[in-house]
């Protein structure tokens, strides 16, 4: 099961990056291999937000949709994503945001992913680092784009 754990500083506000990660409906505009992204429901409870969302992931004729639960804890600046349904056997994705200054933050990011299909899981393992870096770069580029829009 491929996994990755990184910590990285960004020259953007915590608020901008949290909004970027939680704006799942717009993933289809910038995330590689994401053909469609839809928020199914949002429930707010005090300092917590629960989102159920579908992502259609794929390339060419190989596409599939998985549903995830996104739990955002505003007080602790933490987002936890887990798979509910679809081709993903196991998904644990954690974002932790730490403010360094008004326009700088540190993000701790963890992902642990396993697909139900044995063959696809083997392929995922082989190309995981390459795909991970491409996705991380797409989030960074989107943050820069949104930051430029706001300034």
JSON list of N, CA and C in Angstrom, two decimals, residues 76-147:
[
{"chain": "A", "resi": 76, "resn": "UNK", "atom": "N", "xyz": [-8.46, 22.80, 15.07]},
{"chain": "A", "resi": 76, "resn": "UNK", "atom": "CA", "xyz": [-7.13, 22.19, 15.01]},
{"chain": "A", "resi": 76, "resn": "UNK", "atom": "C", "xyz": [-6.47, 22.32, 13.64]},
{"chain": "A", "resi": 77, "resn": "UNK", "atom": "N", "xyz": [-7.17, 22.99, 12.70]},
{"chain": "A", "resi": 77, "resn": "UNK", "atom": "CA", "xyz": [-6.63, 23.21, 11.35]},
{"chain": "A", "resi": 77, "resn": "UNK", "atom": "C", "xyz": [-6.21, 21.88, 10.70]},
{"chain": "A", "resi": 78, "resn": "UNK", "atom": "N", "xyz": [-7.17, 20.94, 10.68]},
{"chain": "A", "resi": 78, "resn": "UNK", "atom": "CA", "xyz": [-6.87, 19.60, 10.20]},
{"chain": "A", "resi": 78, "resn": "UNK", "atom": "C", "xyz": [-7.98, 19.09, 9.30]},
{"chain": "A", "resi": 79, "resn": "UNK", "atom": "N", "xyz": [-7.60, 18.48, 8.19]},
{"chain": "A", "resi": 79, "resn": "UNK", "atom": "CA", "xyz": [-8.54, 17.86, 7.26]},
{"chain": "A", "resi": 79, "resn": "UNK", "atom": "C", "xyz": [-8.17, 16.38, 7.15]},
{"chain": "A", "resi": 80, "resn": "UNK", "atom": "N", "xyz": [-9.17, 15.52, 7.36]},
{"chain": "A", "resi": 80, "resn": "UNK", "atom": "CA", "xyz": [-8.97, 14.08, 7.23]},
{"chain": "A", "resi": 80, "resn": "UNK", "atom": "C", "xyz": [-9.92, 13.56, 6.16]},
{"chain": "A", "resi": 81, "resn": "UNK", "atom": "N", "xyz": [-9.36, 12.85, 5.19]},
{"chain": "A", "resi": 81, "resn": "UNK", "atom": "CA", "xyz": [-10.14, 12.30, 4.07]},
{"chain": "A", "resi": 81, "resn": "UNK", "atom": "C", "xyz": [-10.08, 10.79, 4.12]},
{"chain": "A", "resi": 82, "resn": "UNK", "atom": "N", "xyz": [-11.24, 10.13, 4.01]},
{"chain": "A", "resi": 82, "resn": "UNK", "atom": "CA", "xyz": [-11.28, 8.68, 3.92]},
{"chain": "A", "resi": 82, "resn": "UNK", "atom": "C", "xyz": [-12.25, 8.24, 2.84]},
{"chain": "A", "resi": 83, "resn": "UNK", "atom": "N", "xyz": [-11.95, 7.12, 2.23]},
{"chain": "A", "resi": 83, "resn": "UNK", "atom": "CA", "xyz": [-12.81, 6.58, 1.17]},
{"chain": "A", "resi": 83, "resn": "UNK", "atom": "C", "xyz": [-14.06, 5.96, 1.77]},
{"chain": "A", "resi": 84, "resn": "UNK", "atom": "N", "xyz": [-15.18, 6.16, 1.08]},
{"chain": "A", "resi": 84, "resn": "UNK", "atom": "CA", "xyz": [-16.46, 5.57, 1.49]},
{"chain": "A", "resi": 84, "resn": "UNK", "atom": "C", "xyz": [-16.86, 4.46, 0.52]},
{"chain": "A", "resi": 85, "resn": "UNK", "atom": "N", "xyz": [-16.66, 4.73, -0.79]},
{"chain": "A", "resi": 85, "resn": "UNK", "atom": "CA", "xyz": [-17.14, 3.81, -1.81]},
{"chain": "A", "resi": 85, "resn": "UNK", "atom": "C", "xyz": [-16.32, 3.98, -3.08]},
{"chain": "A", "resi": 86, "resn": "UNK", "atom": "N", "xyz": [-16.34, 2.95, -3.91]},
{"chain": "A", "resi": 86, "resn": "UNK", "atom": "CA", "xyz": [-15.66, 3.03, -5.20]},
{"chain": "A", "resi": 86, "resn": "UNK", "atom": "C", "xyz": [-14.47, 2.09, -5.26]},
{"chain": "A", "resi": 87, "resn": "UNK", "atom": "N", "xyz": [-13.53, 2.37, -6.19]},
{"chain": "A", "resi": 87, "resn": "UNK", "atom": "CA", "xyz": [-12.40, 1.47, -6.43]},
{"chain": "A", "resi": 87, "resn": "UNK", "atom": "C", "xyz": [-11.30, 1.54, -5.37]},
{"chain": "A", "resi": 88, "resn": "UNK", "atom": "N", "xyz": [-11.47, 2.41, -4.39]},
{"chain": "A", "resi": 88, "resn": "UNK", "atom": "CA", "xyz": [-10.46, 2.59, -3.37]},
{"chain": "A", "resi": 88, "resn": "UNK", "atom": "C", "xyz": [-10.77, 1.67, -2.19]},
{"chain": "A", "resi": 89, "resn": "UNK", "atom": "N", "xyz": [-9.83, 0.78, -1.89]},
{"chain": "A", "resi": 89, "resn": "UNK", "atom": "CA", "xyz": [-10.00, -0.15, -0.77]},
{"chain": "A", "resi": 89, "resn": "UNK", "atom": "C", "xyz": [-9.71, 0.58, 0.55]},
{"chain": "A", "resi": 90, "resn": "UNK", "atom": "N", "xyz": [-8.67, 1.39, 0.54]},
{"chain": "A", "resi": 90, "resn": "UNK", "atom": "CA", "xyz": [-8.28, 2.12, 1.74]},
{"chain": "A", "resi": 90, "resn": "UNK", "atom": "C", "xyz": [-7.72, 3.48, 1.34]},
{"chain": "A", "resi": 91, "resn": "UNK", "atom": "N", "xyz": [-8.19, 4.51, 2.00]},
{"chain": "A", "resi": 91, "resn": "UNK", "atom": "CA", "xyz": [-7.65, 5.85, 1.80]},
{"chain": "A", "resi": 91, "resn": "UNK", "atom": "C", "xyz": [-7.65, 6.57, 3.13]},
{"chain": "A", "resi": 92, "resn": "UNK", "atom": "N", "xyz": [-6.49, 7.03, 3.50]},
{"chain": "A", "resi": 92, "resn": "UNK", "atom": "CA", "xyz": [-6.37, 7.92, 4.66]},
{"chain": "A", "resi": 92, "resn": "UNK", "atom": "C", "xyz": [-5.47, 9.06, 4.19]},
{"chain": "A", "resi": 93, "resn": "UNK", "atom": "N", "xyz": [-6.03, 10.23, 4.18]},
{"chain": "A", "resi": 93, "resn": "UNK", "atom": "CA", "xyz": [-5.34, 11.43, 3.71]},
{"chain": "A", "resi": 93, "resn": "UNK", "atom": "C", "xyz": [-5.52, 12.50, 4.78]},
{"chain": "A", "resi": 94, "resn": "UNK", "atom": "N", "xyz": [-4.42, 13.02, 5.30]},
{"chain": "A", "resi": 94, "resn": "UNK", "atom": "CA", "xyz": [-4.49, 14.00, 6.38]},
{"chain": "A", "resi": 94, "resn": "UNK", "atom": "C", "xyz": [-3.70, 15.25, 6.00]},
{"chain": "A", "resi": 95, "resn": "UNK", "atom": "N", "xyz": [-4.35, 16.40, 6.14]},
{"chain": "A", "resi": 95, "resn": "UNK", "atom": "CA", "xyz": [-3.71, 17.70, 5.95]},
{"chain": "A", "resi": 95, "resn": "UNK", "atom": "C", "xyz": [-3.72, 18.40, 7.31]},
{"chain": "A", "resi": 96, "resn": "UNK", "atom": "N", "xyz": [-2.58, 18.90, 7.75]},
{"chain": "A", "resi": 96, "resn": "UNK", "atom": "CA", "xyz": [-2.52, 19.70, 8.97]},
{"chain": "A", "resi": 96, "resn": "UNK", "atom": "C", "xyz": [-1.87, 21.04, 8.61]},
{"chain": "A", "resi": 97, "resn": "UNK", "atom": "N", "xyz": [-2.58, 22.12, 8.93]},
{"chain": "A", "resi": 97, "resn": "UNK", "atom": "CA", "xyz": [-2.13, 23.47, 8.57]},
{"chain": "A", "resi": 97, "resn": "UNK", "atom": "C", "xyz": [-1.63, 24.20, 9.81]},
{"chain": "A", "resi": 98, "resn": "UNK", "atom": "N", "xyz": [-0.45, 24.79, 9.70]},
{"chain": "A", "resi": 98, "resn": "UNK", "atom": "CA", "xyz": [0.13, 25.54, 10.81]},
{"chain": "A", "resi": 98, "resn": "UNK", "atom": "C", "xyz": [0.56, 26.92, 10.31]},
{"chain": "A", "resi": 99, "resn": "UNK", "atom": "N", "xyz": [-0.01, 27.95, 10.91]},
{"chain": "A", "resi": 99, "resn": "UNK", "atom": "CA", "xyz": [0.34, 29.31, 10.50]},
{"chain": "A", "resi": 99, "resn": "UNK", "atom": "C", "xyz": [1.72, 29.68, 11.01]},
{"chain": "A", "resi": 100, "resn": "UNK", "atom": "N", "xyz": [2.55, 30.20, 10.11]},
{"chain": "A", "resi": 100, "resn": "UNK", "atom": "CA", "xyz": [3.87, 30.70, 10.47]},
{"chain": "A", "resi": 100, "resn": "UNK", "atom": "C", "xyz": [3.80, 32.22, 10.60]},
{"chain": "A", "resi": 101, "resn": "UNK", "atom": "N", "xyz": [3.15, 32.82, 9.63]},
{"chain": "A", "resi": 101, "resn": "UNK", "atom": "CA", "xyz": [2.88, 34.27, 9.66]},
{"chain": "A", "resi": 101, "resn": "UNK", "atom": "C", "xyz": [1.62, 34.49, 8.85]},
{"chain": "A", "resi": 102, "resn": "UNK", "atom": "N", "xyz": [1.22, 35.75, 8.68]},
{"chain": "A", "resi": 102, "resn": "UNK", "atom": "CA", "xyz": [-0.02, 36.06, 7.96]},
{"chain": "A", "resi": 102, "resn": "UNK", "atom": "C", "xyz": [-0.04, 35.46, 6.55]},
{"chain": "A", "resi": 103, "resn": "UNK", "atom": "N", "xyz": [1.11, 35.46, 5.88]},
{"chain": "A", "resi": 103, "resn": "UNK", "atom": "CA", "xyz": [1.18, 34.97, 4.50]},
{"chain": "A", "resi": 103, "resn": "UNK", "atom": "C", "xyz": [2.13, 33.80, 4.33]},
{"chain": "A", "resi": 104, "resn": "UNK", "atom": "N", "xyz": [2.30, 33.02, 5.38]},
{"chain": "A", "resi": 104, "resn": "UNK", "atom": "CA", "xyz": [3.15, 31.85, 5.27]},
{"chain": "A", "resi": 104, "resn": "UNK", "atom": "C", "xyz": [2.63, 30.78, 6.23]},
{"chain": "A", "resi": 105, "resn": "UNK", "atom": "N", "xyz": [2.67, 29.53, 5.76]},
{"chain": "A", "resi": 105, "resn": "UNK", "atom": "CA", "xyz": [2.22, 28.44, 6.60]},
{"chain": "A", "resi": 105, "resn": "UNK", "atom": "C", "xyz": [2.99, 27.17, 6.30]},
{"chain": "A", "resi": 106, "resn": "UNK", "atom": "N", "xyz": [2.86, 26.22, 7.21]},
{"chain": "A", "resi": 106, "resn": "UNK", "atom": "CA", "xyz": [3.46, 24.91, 7.04]},
{"chain": "A", "resi": 106, "resn": "UNK", "atom": "C", "xyz": [2.33, 23.91, 6.91]},
{"chain": "A", "resi": 107, "resn": "UNK", "atom": "N", "xyz": [2.47, 23.02, 5.96]},
{"chain": "A", "resi": 107, "resn": "UNK", "atom": "CA", "xyz": [1.47, 21.97, 5.79]},
{"chain": "A", "resi": 107, "resn": "UNK", "atom": "C", "xyz": [2.14, 20.62, 5.99]},
{"chain": "A", "resi": 108, "resn": "UNK", "atom": "N", "xyz": [1.53, 19.82, 6.85]},
{"chain": "A", "resi": 108, "resn": "UNK", "atom": "CA", "xyz": [1.92, 18.42, 6.99]},
{"chain": "A", "resi": 108, "resn": "UNK", "atom": "C", "xyz": [0.89, 17.63, 6.20]},
{"chain": "A", "resi": 109, "resn": "UNK", "atom": "N", "xyz": [1.37, 16.74, 5.36]},
{"chain": "A", "resi": 109, "resn": "UNK", "atom": "CA", "xyz": [0.48, 15.99, 4.49]},
{"chain": "A", "resi": 109, "resn": "UNK", "atom": "C", "xyz": [0.83, 14.52, 4.56]},
{"chain": "A", "resi": 110, "resn": "UNK", "atom": "N", "xyz": [-0.19, 13.70, 4.80]},
{"chain": "A", "resi": 110, "resn": "UNK", "atom": "CA", "xyz": [-0.01, 12.24, 4.84]},
{"chain": "A", "resi": 110, "resn": "UNK", "atom": "C", "xyz": [-1.05, 11.60, 3.94]},
{"chain": "A", "resi": 111, "resn": "UNK", "atom": "N", "xyz": [-0.62, 10.61, 3.16]},
{"chain": "A", "resi": 111, "resn": "UNK", "atom": "CA", "xyz": [-1.57, 9.83, 2.37]},
{"chain": "A", "resi": 111, "resn": "UNK", "atom": "C", "xyz": [-1.17, 8.37, 2.41]},
{"chain": "A", "resi": 112, "resn": "UNK", "atom": "N", "xyz": [-2.17, 7.52, 2.56]},
{"chain": "A", "resi": 112, "resn": "UNK", "atom": "CA", "xyz": [-2.03, 6.08, 2.53]},
{"chain": "A", "resi": 112, "resn": "UNK", "atom": "C", "xyz": [-3.16, 5.59, 1.64]},
{"chain": "A", "resi": 113, "resn": "UNK", "atom": "N", "xyz": [-2.81, 4.92, 0.55]},
{"chain": "A", "resi": 113, "resn": "UNK", "atom": "CA", "xyz": [-3.80, 4.60, -0.48]},
{"chain": "A", "resi": 113, "resn": "UNK", "atom": "C", "xyz": [-3.64, 3.17, -0.97]},
{"chain": "A", "resi": 114, "resn": "UNK", "atom": "N", "xyz": [-4.77, 2.48, -1.08]},
{"chain": "A", "resi": 114, "resn": "UNK", "atom": "CA", "xyz": [-4.78, 1.13, -1.65]},
{"chain": "A", "resi": 114, "resn": "UNK", "atom": "C", "xyz": [-6.03, 0.97, -2.50]},
{"chain": "A", "resi": 115, "resn": "UNK", "atom": "N", "xyz": [-5.86, 0.50, -3.71]},
{"chain": "A", "resi": 115, "resn": "UNK", "atom": "CA", "xyz": [-6.99, 0.25, -4.60]},
{"chain": "A", "resi": 115, "resn": "UNK", "atom": "C", "xyz": [-7.49, -1.18, -4.44]},
{"chain": "A", "resi": 116, "resn": "UNK", "atom": "N", "xyz": [-8.75, -1.41, -4.78]},
{"chain": "A", "resi": 116, "resn": "UNK", "atom": "CA", "xyz": [-9.34, -2.75, -4.69]},
{"chain": "A", "resi": 116, "resn": "UNK", "atom": "C", "xyz": [-8.77, -3.68, -5.76]},
{"chain": "A", "resi": 117, "resn": "UNK", "atom": "N", "xyz": [-8.51, -3.15, -6.94]},
{"chain": "A", "resi": 117, "resn": "UNK", "atom": "CA", "xyz": [-7.98, -3.94, -8.05]},
{"chain": "A", "resi": 117, "resn": "UNK", "atom": "C", "xyz": [-6.49, -4.19, -7.84]},
{"chain": "A", "resi": 118, "resn": "UNK", "atom": "N", "xyz": [-6.11, -5.46, -7.71]},
{"chain": "A", "resi": 118, "resn": "UNK", "atom": "CA", "xyz": [-4.73, -5.84, -7.43]},
{"chain": "A", "resi": 118, "resn": "UNK", "atom": "C", "xyz": [-3.76, -5.31, -8.48]},
{"chain": "A", "resi": 119, "resn": "UNK", "atom": "N", "xyz": [-4.11, -5.47, -9.75]},
{"chain": "A", "resi": 119, "resn": "UNK", "atom": "CA", "xyz": [-3.22, -5.04, -10.84]},
{"chain": "A", "resi": 119, "resn": "UNK", "atom": "C", "xyz": [-3.05, -3.52, -10.85]},
{"chain": "A", "resi": 120, "resn": "UNK", "atom": "N", "xyz": [-4.15, -2.80, -10.71]},
{"chain": "A", "resi": 120, "resn": "UNK", "atom": "CA", "xyz": [-4.07, -1.33, -10.67]},
{"chain": "A", "resi": 120, "resn": "UNK", "atom": "C", "xyz": [-3.30, -0.86, -9.44]},
{"chain": "A", "resi": 121, "resn": "UNK", "atom": "N", "xyz": [-3.44, -1.58, -8.34]},
{"chain": "A", "resi": 121, "resn": "UNK", "atom": "CA", "xyz": [-2.71, -1.22, -7.13]},
{"chain": "A", "resi": 121, "resn": "UNK", "atom": "C", "xyz": [-1.21, -1.39, -7.33]},
{"chain": "A", "resi": 122, "resn": "UNK", "atom": "N", "xyz": [-0.80, -2.44, -8.04]},
{"chain": "A", "resi": 122, "resn": "UNK", "atom": "CA", "xyz": [0.62, -2.65, -8.36]},
{"chain": "A", "resi": 122, "resn": "UNK", "atom": "C", "xyz": [1.15, -1.51, -9.22]},
{"chain": "A", "resi": 123, "resn": "UNK", "atom": "N", "xyz": [0.36, -1.09, -10.22]},
{"chain": "A", "resi": 123, "resn": "UNK", "atom": "CA", "xyz": [0.76, 0.02, -11.08]},
{"chain": "A", "resi": 123, "resn": "UNK", "atom": "C", "xyz": [0.85, 1.31, -10.27]},
{"chain": "A", "resi": 124, "resn": "UNK", "atom": "N", "xyz": [-0.13, 1.53, -9.39]},
{"chain": "A", "resi": 124, "resn": "UNK", "atom": "CA", "xyz": [-0.14, 2.71, -8.53]},
{"chain": "A", "resi": 124, "resn": "UNK", "atom": "C", "xyz": [1.13, 2.76, -7.69]},
{"chain": "A", "resi": 125, "resn": "UNK", "atom": "N", "xyz": [1.51, 1.62, -7.12]},
{"chain": "A", "resi": 125, "resn": "UNK", "atom": "CA", "xyz": [2.71, 1.55, -6.29]},
{"chain": "A", "resi": 125, "resn": "UNK", "atom": "C", "xyz": [3.95, 1.95, -7.07]},
{"chain": "A", "resi": 126, "resn": "UNK", "atom": "N", "xyz": [4.01, 1.50, -8.32]},
{"chain": "A", "resi": 126, "resn": "UNK", "atom": "CA", "xyz": [5.18, 1.76, -9.16]},
{"chain": "A", "resi": 126, "resn": "UNK", "atom": "C", "xyz": [5.31, 3.25, -9.51]},
{"chain": "A", "resi": 127, "resn": "UNK", "atom": "N", "xyz": [4.19, 3.93, -9.74]},
{"chain": "A", "resi": 127, "resn": "UNK", "atom": "CA", "xyz": [4.22, 5.32, -10.19]},
{"chain": "A", "resi": 127, "resn": "UNK", "atom": "C", "xyz": [3.74, 6.30, -9.13]},
{"chain": "A", "resi": 128, "resn": "UNK", "atom": "N", "xyz": [3.63, 5.84, -7.89]},
{"chain": "A", "resi": 128, "resn": "UNK", "atom": "CA", "xyz": [3.07, 6.65, -6.82]},
{"chain": "A", "resi": 128, "resn": "UNK", "atom": "C", "xyz": [3.83, 7.97, -6.62]},
{"chain": "A", "resi": 129, "resn": "UNK", "atom": "N", "xyz": [5.15, 7.91, -6.50]},
{"chain": "A", "resi": 129, "resn": "UNK", "atom": "CA", "xyz": [5.93, 9.12, -6.25]},
{"chain": "A", "resi": 129, "resn": "UNK", "atom": "C", "xyz": [5.78, 10.13, -7.38]},
{"chain": "A", "resi": 130, "resn": "UNK", "atom": "N", "xyz": [5.81, 9.66, -8.62]},
{"chain": "A", "resi": 130, "resn": "UNK", "atom": "CA", "xyz": [5.65, 10.54, -9.77]},
{"chain": "A", "resi": 130, "resn": "UNK", "atom": "C", "xyz": [4.27, 11.21, -9.74]},
{"chain": "A", "resi": 131, "resn": "UNK", "atom": "N", "xyz": [3.23, 10.42, -9.52]},
{"chain": "A", "resi": 131, "resn": "UNK", "atom": "CA", "xyz": [1.87, 10.96, -9.45]},
{"chain": "A", "resi": 131, "resn": "UNK", "atom": "C", "xyz": [1.68, 11.90, -8.27]},
{"chain": "A", "resi": 132, "resn": "UNK", "atom": "N", "xyz": [2.24, 11.53, -7.14]},
{"chain": "A", "resi": 132, "resn": "UNK", "atom": "CA", "xyz": [2.15, 12.35, -5.94]},
{"chain": "A", "resi": 132, "resn": "UNK", "atom": "C", "xyz": [2.75, 13.74, -6.20]},
{"chain": "A", "resi": 133, "resn": "UNK", "atom": "N", "xyz": [3.94, 13.76, -6.79]},
{"chain": "A", "resi": 133, "resn": "UNK", "atom": "CA", "xyz": [4.61, 15.04, -7.07]},
{"chain": "A", "resi": 133, "resn": "UNK", "atom": "C", "xyz": [3.81, 15.88, -8.06]},
{"chain": "A", "resi": 134, "resn": "UNK", "atom": "N", "xyz": [3.21, 15.24, -9.05]},
{"chain": "A", "resi": 134, "resn": "UNK", "atom": "CA", "xyz": [2.40, 15.97, -10.03]},
{"chain": "A", "resi": 134, "resn": "UNK", "atom": "C", "xyz": [1.17, 16.59, -9.36]},
{"chain": "A", "resi": 135, "resn": "UNK", "atom": "N", "xyz": [0.55, 15.86, -8.46]},
{"chain": "A", "resi": 135, "resn": "UNK", "atom": "CA", "xyz": [-0.63, 16.37, -7.75]},
{"chain": "A", "resi": 135, "resn": "UNK", "atom": "C", "xyz": [-0.24, 17.49, -6.80]},
{"chain": "A", "resi": 136, "resn": "UNK", "atom": "N", "xyz": [0.86, 17.31, -6.06]},
{"chain": "A", "resi": 136, "resn": "UNK", "atom": "CA", "xyz": [1.33, 18.36, -5.15]},
{"chain": "A", "resi": 136, "resn": "UNK", "atom": "C", "xyz": [1.63, 19.64, -5.93]},
{"chain": "A", "resi": 137, "resn": "UNK", "atom": "N", "xyz": [2.29, 19.50, -7.08]},
{"chain": "A", "resi": 137, "resn": "UNK", "atom": "CA", "xyz": [2.59, 20.67, -7.92]},
{"chain": "A", "resi": 137, "resn": "UNK", "atom": "C", "xyz": [1.33, 21.35, -8.41]},
{"chain": "A", "resi": 138, "resn": "UNK", "atom": "N", "xyz": [0.28, 20.57, -8.68]},
{"chain": "A", "resi": 138, "resn": "UNK", "atom": "CA", "xyz": [-0.97, 21.18, -9.16]},
{"chain": "A", "resi": 138, "resn": "UNK", "atom": "C", "xyz": [-1.63, 21.99, -8.05]},
{"chain": "A", "resi": 139, "resn": "UNK", "atom": "N", "xyz": [-1.56, 21.52, -6.80]},
{"chain": "A", "resi": 139, "resn": "UNK", "atom": "CA", "xyz": [-2.09, 22.29, -5.68]},
{"chain": "A", "resi": 139, "resn": "UNK", "atom": "C", "xyz": [-1.28, 23.57, -5.48]},
{"chain": "A", "resi": 140, "resn": "UNK", "atom": "N", "xyz": [0.05, 23.48, -5.60]},
{"chain": "A", "resi": 140, "resn": "UNK", "atom": "CA", "xyz": [0.90, 24.66, -5.47]},
{"chain": "A", "resi": 140, "resn": "UNK", "atom": "C", "xyz": [0.59, 25.69, -6.55]},
{"chain": "A", "resi": 141, "resn": "UNK", "atom": "N", "xyz": [0.44, 25.23, -7.78]},
{"chain": "A", "resi": 141, "resn": "UNK", "atom": "CA", "xyz": [0.12, 26.14, -8.89]},
{"chain": "A", "resi": 141, "resn": "UNK", "atom": "C", "xyz": [-1.24, 26.79, -8.69]},
{"chain": "A", "resi": 142, "resn": "UNK", "atom": "N", "xyz": [-2.20, 26.02, -8.22]},
{"chain": "A", "resi": 142, "resn": "UNK", "atom": "CA", "xyz": [-3.54, 26.56, -7.96]},
{"chain": "A", "resi": 142, "resn": "UNK", "atom": "C", "xyz": [-3.49, 27.60, -6.84]},
{"chain": "A", "resi": 143, "resn": "UNK", "atom": "N", "xyz": [-2.70, 27.35, -5.80]},
{"chain": "A", "resi": 143, "resn": "UNK", "atom": "CA", "xyz": [-2.55, 28.31, -4.70]},
{"chain": "A", "resi": 143, "resn": "UNK", "atom": "C", "xyz": [-1.95, 29.61, -5.22]},
{"chain": "A", "resi": 144, "resn": "UNK", "atom": "N", "xyz": [-0.96, 29.51, -6.08]},
{"chain": "A", "resi": 144, "resn": "UNK", "atom": "CA", "xyz": [-0.35, 30.71, -6.66]},
{"chain": "A", "resi": 144, "resn": "UNK", "atom": "C", "xyz": [-1.38, 31.48, -7.49]},
{"chain": "A", "resi": 145, "resn": "UNK", "atom": "N", "xyz": [-2.15, 30.77, -8.29]},
{"chain": "A", "resi": 145, "resn": "UNK", "atom": "CA", "xyz": [-3.20, 31.37, -9.12]},
{"chain": "A", "resi": 145, "resn": "UNK", "atom": "C", "xyz": [-4.23, 32.10, -8.24]},
{"chain": "A", "resi": 146, "resn": "UNK", "atom": "N", "xyz": [-4.70, 31.44, -7.19]},
{"chain": "A", "resi": 146, "resn": "UNK", "atom": "CA", "xyz": [-5.70, 32.05, -6.30]},
{"chain": "A", "resi": 146, "resn": "UNK", "atom": "C", "xyz": [-5.11, 33.23, -5.54]},
{"chain": "A", "resi": 147, "resn": "UNK", "atom": "N", "xyz": [-3.87, 33.13, -5.14]},
{"chain": "A", "resi": 147, "resn": "UNK", "atom": "CA", "xyz": [-3.21, 34.22, -4.44]},
{"chain": "A", "resi": 147, "resn": "UNK", "atom": "C", "xyz": [-3.10, 35.45, -5.34]}
]
